[in-house]
PDB file of C-alpha atoms in Angstrom:
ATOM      1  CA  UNK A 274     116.616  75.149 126.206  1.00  0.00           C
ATOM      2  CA  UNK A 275     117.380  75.882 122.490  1.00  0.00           C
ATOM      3  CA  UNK A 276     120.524  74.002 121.014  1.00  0.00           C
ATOM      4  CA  UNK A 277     120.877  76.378 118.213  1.00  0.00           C
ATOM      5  CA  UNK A 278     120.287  79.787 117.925  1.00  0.00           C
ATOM      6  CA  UNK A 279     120.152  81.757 114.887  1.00  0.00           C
ATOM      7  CA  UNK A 280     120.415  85.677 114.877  1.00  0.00           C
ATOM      8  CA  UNK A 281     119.609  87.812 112.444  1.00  0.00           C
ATOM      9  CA  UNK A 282     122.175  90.899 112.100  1.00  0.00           C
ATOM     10  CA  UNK A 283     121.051  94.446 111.276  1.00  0.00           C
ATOM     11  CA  UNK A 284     118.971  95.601 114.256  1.00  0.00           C
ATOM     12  CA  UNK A 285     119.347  92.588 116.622  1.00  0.00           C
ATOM     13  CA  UNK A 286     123.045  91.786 116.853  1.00  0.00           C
ATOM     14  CA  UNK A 287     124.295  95.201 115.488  1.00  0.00           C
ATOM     15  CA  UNK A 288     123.343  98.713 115.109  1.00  0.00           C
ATOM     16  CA  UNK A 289     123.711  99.384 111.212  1.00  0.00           C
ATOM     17  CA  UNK A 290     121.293 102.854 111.373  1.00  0.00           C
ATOM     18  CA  UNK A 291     124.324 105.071 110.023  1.00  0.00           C
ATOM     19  CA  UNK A 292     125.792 102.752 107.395  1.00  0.00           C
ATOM     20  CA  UNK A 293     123.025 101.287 105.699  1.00  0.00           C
ATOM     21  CA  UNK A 294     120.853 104.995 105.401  1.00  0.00           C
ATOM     22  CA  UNK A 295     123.941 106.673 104.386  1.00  0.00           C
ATOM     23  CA  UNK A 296     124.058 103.698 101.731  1.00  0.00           C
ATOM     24  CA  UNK A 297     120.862 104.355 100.297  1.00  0.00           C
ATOM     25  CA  UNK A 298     120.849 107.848 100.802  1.00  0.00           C
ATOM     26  CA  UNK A 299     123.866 107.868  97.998  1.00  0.00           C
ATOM     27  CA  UNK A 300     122.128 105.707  96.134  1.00  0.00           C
ATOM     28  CA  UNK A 301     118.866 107.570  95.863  1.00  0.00           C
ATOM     29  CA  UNK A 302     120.520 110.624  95.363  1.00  0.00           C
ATOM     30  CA  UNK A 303     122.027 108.814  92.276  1.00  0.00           C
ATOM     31  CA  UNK A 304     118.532 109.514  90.934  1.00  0.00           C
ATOM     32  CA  UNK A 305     118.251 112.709  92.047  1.00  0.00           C
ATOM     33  CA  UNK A 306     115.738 111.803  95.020  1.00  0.00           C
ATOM     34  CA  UNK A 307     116.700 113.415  97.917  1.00  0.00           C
ATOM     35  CA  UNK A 308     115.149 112.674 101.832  1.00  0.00           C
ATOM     36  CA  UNK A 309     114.634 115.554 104.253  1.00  0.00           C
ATOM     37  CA  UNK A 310     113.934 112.965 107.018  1.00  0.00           C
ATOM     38  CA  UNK A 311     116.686 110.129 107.510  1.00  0.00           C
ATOM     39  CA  UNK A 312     114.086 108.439 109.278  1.00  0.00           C
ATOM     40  CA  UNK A 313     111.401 107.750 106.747  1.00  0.00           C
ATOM     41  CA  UNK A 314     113.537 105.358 105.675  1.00  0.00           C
ATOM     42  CA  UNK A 315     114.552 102.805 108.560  1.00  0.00           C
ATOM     43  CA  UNK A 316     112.033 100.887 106.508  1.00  0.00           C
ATOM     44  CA  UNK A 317     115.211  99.864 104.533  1.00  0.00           C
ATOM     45  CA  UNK A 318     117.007  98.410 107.419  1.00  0.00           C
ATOM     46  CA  UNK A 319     116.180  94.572 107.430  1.00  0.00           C
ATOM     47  CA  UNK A 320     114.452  93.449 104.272  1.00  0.00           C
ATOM     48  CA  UNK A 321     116.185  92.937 100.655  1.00  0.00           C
ATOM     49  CA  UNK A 322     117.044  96.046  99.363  1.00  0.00           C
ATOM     50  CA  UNK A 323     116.189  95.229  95.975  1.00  0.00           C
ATOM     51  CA  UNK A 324     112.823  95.091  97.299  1.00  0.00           C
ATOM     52  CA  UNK A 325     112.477  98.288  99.200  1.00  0.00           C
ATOM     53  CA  UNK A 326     114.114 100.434  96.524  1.00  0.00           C
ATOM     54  CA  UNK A 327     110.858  99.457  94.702  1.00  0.00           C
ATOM     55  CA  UNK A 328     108.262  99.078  97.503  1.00  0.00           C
ATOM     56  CA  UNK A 329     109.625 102.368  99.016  1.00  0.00           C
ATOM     57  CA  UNK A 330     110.936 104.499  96.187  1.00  0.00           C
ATOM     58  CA  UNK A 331     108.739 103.684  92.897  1.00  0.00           C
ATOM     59  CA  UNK A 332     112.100 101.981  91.390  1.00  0.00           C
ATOM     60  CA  UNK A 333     112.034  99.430  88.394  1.00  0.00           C
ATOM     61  CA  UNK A 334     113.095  96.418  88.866  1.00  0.00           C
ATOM     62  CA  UNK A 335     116.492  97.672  86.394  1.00  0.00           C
ATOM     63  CA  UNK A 336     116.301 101.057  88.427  1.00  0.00           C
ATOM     64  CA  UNK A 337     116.259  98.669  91.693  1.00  0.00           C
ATOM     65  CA  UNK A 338     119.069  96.517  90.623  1.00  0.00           C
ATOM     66  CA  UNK A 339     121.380  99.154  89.665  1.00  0.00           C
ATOM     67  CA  UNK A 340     120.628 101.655  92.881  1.00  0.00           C
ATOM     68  CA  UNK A 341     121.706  98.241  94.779  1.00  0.00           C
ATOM     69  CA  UNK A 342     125.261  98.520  93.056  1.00  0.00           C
ATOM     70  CA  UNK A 343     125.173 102.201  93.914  1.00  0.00           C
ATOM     71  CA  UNK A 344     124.515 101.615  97.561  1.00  0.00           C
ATOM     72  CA  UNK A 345     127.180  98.576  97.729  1.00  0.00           C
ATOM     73  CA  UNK A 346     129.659 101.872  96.559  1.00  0.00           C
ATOM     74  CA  UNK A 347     129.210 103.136  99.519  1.00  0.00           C
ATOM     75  CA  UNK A 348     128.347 100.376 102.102  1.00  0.00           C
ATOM     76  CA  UNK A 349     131.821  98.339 100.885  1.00  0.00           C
ATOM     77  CA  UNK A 350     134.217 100.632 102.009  1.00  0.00           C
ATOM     78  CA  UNK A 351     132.594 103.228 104.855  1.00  0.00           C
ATOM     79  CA  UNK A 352     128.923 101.606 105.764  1.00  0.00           C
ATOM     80  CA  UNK A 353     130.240  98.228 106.567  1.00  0.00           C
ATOM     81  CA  UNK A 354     132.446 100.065 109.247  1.00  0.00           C
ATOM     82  CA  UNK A 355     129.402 102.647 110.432  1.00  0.00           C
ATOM     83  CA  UNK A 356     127.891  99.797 112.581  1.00  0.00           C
ATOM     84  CA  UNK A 357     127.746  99.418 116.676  1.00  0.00           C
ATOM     85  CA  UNK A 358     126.743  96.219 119.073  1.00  0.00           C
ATOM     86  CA  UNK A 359     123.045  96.109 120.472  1.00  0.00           C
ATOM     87  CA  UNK A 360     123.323  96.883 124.336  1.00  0.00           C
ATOM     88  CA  UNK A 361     123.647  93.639 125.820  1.00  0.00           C
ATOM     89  CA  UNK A 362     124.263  91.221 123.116  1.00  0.00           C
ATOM     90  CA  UNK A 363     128.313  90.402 123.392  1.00  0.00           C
ATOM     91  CA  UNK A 364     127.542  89.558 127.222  1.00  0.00           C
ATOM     92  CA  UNK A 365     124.428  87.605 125.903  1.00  0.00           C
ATOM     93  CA  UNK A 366     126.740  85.433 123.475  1.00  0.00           C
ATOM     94  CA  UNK A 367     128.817  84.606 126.418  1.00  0.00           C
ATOM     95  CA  UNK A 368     125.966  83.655 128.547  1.00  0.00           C
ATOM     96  CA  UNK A 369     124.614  81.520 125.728  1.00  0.00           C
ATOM     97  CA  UNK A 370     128.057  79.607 124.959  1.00  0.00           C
ATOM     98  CA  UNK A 371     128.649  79.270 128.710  1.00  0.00           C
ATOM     99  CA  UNK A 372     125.219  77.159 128.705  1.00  0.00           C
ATOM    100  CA  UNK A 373     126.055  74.773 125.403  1.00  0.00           C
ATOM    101  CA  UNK A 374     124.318  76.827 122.905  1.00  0.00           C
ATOM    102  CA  UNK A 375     125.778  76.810 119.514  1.00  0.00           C
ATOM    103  CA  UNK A 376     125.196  80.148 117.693  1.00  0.00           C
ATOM    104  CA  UNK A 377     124.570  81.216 114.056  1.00  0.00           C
ATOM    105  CA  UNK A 378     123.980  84.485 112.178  1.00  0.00           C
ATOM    106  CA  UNK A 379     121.131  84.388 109.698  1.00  0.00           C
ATOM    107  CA  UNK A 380     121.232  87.510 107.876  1.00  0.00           C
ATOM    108  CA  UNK A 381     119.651  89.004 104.145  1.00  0.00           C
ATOM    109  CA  UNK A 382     122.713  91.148 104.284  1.00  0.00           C
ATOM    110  CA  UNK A 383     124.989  89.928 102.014  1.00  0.00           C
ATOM    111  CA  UNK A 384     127.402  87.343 103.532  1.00  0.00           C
ATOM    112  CA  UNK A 385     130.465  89.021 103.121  1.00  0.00           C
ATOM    113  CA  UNK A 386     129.365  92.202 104.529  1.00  0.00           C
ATOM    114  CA  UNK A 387     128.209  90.144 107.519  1.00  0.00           C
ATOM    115  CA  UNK A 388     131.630  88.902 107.960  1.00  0.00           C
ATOM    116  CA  UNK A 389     133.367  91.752 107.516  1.00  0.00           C
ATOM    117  CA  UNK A 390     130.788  93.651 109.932  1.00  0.00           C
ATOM    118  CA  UNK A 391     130.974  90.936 112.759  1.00  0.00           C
ATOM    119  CA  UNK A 392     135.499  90.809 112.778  1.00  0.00           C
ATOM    120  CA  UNK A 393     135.147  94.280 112.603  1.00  0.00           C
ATOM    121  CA  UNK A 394     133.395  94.190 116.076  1.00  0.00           C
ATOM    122  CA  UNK A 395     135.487  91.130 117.496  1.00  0.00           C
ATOM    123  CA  UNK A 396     131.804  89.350 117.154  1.00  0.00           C
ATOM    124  CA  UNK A 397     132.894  86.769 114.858  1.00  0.00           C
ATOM    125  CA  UNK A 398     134.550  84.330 117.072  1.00  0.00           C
ATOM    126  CA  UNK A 399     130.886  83.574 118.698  1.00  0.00           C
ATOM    127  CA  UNK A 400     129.382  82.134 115.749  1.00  0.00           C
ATOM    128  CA  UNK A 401     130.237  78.524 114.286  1.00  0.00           C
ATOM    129  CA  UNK A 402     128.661  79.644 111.229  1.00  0.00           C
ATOM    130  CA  UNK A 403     128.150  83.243 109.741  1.00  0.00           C
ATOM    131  CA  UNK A 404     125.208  82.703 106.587  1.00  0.00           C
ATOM    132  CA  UNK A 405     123.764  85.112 104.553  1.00  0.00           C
ATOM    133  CA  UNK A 406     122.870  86.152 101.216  1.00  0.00           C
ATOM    134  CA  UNK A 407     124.627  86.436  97.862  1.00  0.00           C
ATOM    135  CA  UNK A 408     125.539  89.067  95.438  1.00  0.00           C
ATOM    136  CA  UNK A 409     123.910  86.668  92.662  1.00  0.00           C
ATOM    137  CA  UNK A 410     121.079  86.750  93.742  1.00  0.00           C
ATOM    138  CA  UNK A 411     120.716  83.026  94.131  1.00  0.00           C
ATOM    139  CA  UNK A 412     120.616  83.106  97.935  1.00  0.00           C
ATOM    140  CA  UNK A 413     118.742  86.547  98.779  1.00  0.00           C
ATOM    141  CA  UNK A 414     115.860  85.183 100.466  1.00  0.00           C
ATOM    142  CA  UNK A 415     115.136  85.140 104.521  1.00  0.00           C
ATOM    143  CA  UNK A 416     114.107  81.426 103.790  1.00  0.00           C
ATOM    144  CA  UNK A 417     116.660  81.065 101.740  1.00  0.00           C
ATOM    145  CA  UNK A 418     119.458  82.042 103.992  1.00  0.00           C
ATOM    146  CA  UNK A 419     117.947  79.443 106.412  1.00  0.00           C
ATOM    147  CA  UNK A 420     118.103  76.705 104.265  1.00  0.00           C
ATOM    148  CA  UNK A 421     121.761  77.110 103.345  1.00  0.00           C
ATOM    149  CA  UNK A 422     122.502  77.138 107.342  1.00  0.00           C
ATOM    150  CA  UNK A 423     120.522  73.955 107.904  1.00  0.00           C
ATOM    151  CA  UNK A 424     122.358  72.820 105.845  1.00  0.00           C
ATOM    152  CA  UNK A 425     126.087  73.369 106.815  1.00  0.00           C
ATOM    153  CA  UNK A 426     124.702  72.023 110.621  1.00  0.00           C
ATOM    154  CA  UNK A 427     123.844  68.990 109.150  1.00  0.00           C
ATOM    155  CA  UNK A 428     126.651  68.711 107.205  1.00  0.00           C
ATOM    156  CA  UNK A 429     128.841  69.569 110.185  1.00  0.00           C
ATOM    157  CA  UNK A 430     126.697  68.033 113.141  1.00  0.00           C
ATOM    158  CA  UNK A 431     123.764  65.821 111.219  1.00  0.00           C
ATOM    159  CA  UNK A 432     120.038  67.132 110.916  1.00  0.00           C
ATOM    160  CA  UNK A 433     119.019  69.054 113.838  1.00  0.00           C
ATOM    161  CA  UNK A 434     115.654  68.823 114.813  1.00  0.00           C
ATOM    162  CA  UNK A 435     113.500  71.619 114.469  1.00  0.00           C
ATOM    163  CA  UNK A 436     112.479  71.904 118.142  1.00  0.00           C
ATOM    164  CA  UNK A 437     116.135  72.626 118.621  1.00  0.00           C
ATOM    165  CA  UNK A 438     116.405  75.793 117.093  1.00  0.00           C
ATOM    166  CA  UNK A 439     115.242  78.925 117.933  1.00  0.00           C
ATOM    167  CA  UNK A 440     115.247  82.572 115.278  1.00  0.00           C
ATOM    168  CA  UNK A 441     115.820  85.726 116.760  1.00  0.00           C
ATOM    169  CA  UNK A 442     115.110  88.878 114.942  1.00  0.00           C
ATOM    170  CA  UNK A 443     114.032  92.484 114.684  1.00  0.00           C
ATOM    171  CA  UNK A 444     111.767  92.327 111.609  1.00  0.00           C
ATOM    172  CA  UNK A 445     108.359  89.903 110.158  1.00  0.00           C
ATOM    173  CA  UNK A 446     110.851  88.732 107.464  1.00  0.00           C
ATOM    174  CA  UNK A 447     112.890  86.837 110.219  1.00  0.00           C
ATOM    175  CA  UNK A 448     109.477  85.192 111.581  1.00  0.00           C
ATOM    176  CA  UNK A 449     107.845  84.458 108.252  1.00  0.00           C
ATOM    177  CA  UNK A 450     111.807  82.636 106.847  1.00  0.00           C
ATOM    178  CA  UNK A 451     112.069  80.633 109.988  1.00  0.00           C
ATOM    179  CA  UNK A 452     108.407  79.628 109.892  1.00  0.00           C
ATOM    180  CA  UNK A 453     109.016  77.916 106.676  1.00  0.00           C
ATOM    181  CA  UNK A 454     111.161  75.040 108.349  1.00  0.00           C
ATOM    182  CA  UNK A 455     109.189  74.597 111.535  1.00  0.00           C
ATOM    183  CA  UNK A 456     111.387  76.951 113.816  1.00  0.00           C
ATOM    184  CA  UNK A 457     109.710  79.641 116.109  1.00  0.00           C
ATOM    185  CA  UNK A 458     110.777  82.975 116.398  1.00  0.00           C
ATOM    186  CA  UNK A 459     111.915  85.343 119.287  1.00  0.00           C
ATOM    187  CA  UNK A 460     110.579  89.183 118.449  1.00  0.00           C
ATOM    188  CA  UNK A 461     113.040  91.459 119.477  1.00  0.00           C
ATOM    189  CA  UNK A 462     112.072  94.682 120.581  1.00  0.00           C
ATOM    190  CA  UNK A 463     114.970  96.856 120.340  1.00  0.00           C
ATOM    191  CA  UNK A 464     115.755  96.981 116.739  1.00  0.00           C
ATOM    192  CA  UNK A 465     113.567  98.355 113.817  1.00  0.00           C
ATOM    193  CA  UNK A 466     110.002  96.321 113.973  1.00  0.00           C
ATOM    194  CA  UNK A 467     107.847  96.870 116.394  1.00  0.00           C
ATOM    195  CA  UNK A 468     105.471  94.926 118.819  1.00  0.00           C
ATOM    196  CA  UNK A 469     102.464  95.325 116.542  1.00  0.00           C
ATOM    197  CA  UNK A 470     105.139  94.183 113.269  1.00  0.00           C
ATOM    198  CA  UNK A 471     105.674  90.709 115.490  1.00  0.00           C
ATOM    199  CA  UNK A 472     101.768  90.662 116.293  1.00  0.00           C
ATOM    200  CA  UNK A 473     100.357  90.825 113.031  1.00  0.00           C
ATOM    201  CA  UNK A 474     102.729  88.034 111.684  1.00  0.00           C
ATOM    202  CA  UNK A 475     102.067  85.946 115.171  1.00  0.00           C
ATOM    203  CA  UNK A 476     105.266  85.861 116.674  1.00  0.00           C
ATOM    204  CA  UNK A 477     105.751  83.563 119.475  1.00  0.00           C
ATOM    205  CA  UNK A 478     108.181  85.258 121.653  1.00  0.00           C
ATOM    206  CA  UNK A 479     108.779  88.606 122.503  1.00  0.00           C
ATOM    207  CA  UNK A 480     112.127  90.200 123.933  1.00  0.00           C
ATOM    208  CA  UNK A 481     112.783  93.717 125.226  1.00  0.00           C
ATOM    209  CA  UNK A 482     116.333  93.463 125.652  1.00  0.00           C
ATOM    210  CA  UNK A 483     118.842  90.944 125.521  1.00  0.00           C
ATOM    211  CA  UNK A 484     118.589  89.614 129.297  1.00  0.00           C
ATOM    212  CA  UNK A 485     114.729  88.876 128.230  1.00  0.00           C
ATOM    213  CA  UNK A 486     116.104  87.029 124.767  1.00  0.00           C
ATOM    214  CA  UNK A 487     118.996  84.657 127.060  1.00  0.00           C
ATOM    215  CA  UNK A 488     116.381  84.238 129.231  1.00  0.00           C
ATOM    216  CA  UNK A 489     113.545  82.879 126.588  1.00  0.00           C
ATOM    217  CA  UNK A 490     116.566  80.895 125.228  1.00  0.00           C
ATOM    218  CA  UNK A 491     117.312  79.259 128.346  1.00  0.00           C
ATOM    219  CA  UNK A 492     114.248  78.277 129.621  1.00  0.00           C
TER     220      UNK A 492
END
């Protein structure tokens, strides 16, 4: 069994679709780039967004930092609350506490959002700690994120090992951060990568739903 068990957020703990392409929808439009299809860019949903807004759209690096404050205009006060719970995961988090597992969100999305998001949904009361990145820019990293919750366990509990911990996310990013320290990763199938995403980046687990994830857990 896995002690500790850190979750990513957008596409494995919540549903964010609506919020975060609304978000960048205003904030492309902000340079008068407009989308026919809202699905061409679910791209967007998991890594910085810094990063896609040049990966994706041909931004700058200026044009990418300041369509980032456009999209936080939106996201702050109606994306944050355009979010729903994966099917399965609240019962999941009740298994998972039931059986002594501590749980942890591990999230690029900035940490207040995540915060906000997770009281929003009555989620937040699962989770000793709630990590993720920083409007500075000095925490914006999967890896980085990681680090910073290592850190408050051992601060809180002492070092955990690294057998002890398990990653659970929707996206490479979450396998390639956790990877960094040691810690394996469990592939989630029902958010925004896919099976060929977790393949190519040799993921060790793979879950299609959250019965399969408390169940990998648990073992």
């Amino acid at each position: 069994m896995y002690k500790y068990v850190f979750l990513d957020l957008d596409g494995t703990i919540t549903e964010p679709e609506e919020g975060i392409i609304n978000g960048v929808l205003y904030a492309l439009s902000k340079f008068g780039i407009t989308v026919e299809d809202r699905t061409t860019l679910y791209p967007y949903i998991g890594p910085p967004l810094r990063d896609s807004f040049r990966e994706f759209h041909g931004l700058s690096e200026e044009e990418a930092e300041q369509a980032v404050l456009y999209y936080r205009e939106y996201y702050s006060t109606k994306g944050i609350y355009q979010n729903g719970i994966m099917p399965g995961m609240e019962a999941a988090f009740q298994t998972l506490q039931e059986r002594g597992c501590h749980l942890y969100v591990a999230t690029s999305k900035p940490e207040l959002y995540a915060k906000q998001i997770l009281e929003h949904l009555k989620l937040d009361g699962y989770f000793d700690i709630i990590a993720g990145s920083t409007f500075d820019k000095s925490r914006d990293s999967k890896a980085a994120v990681i680090e910073y919750l290592l850190a408050g366990i051992a601060a809180d509990q002492g070092k955990p090992s690294m057998d002890d911990i398990i990653m659970v996310g929707d996206r490479e990013f979450d396998v390639i951060g956790a990877r960094a320290f040691g810690i394996e990763t469990i592939g989630v199938l029902f958010g925004y990568g896919s099976k060929e995403e977790f393949e190519a980046c040799d993921c060790r687990y793979l879950a299609e739903n959250a019965e399969e994830m408390v169940q990998i857990i648990l073992r």
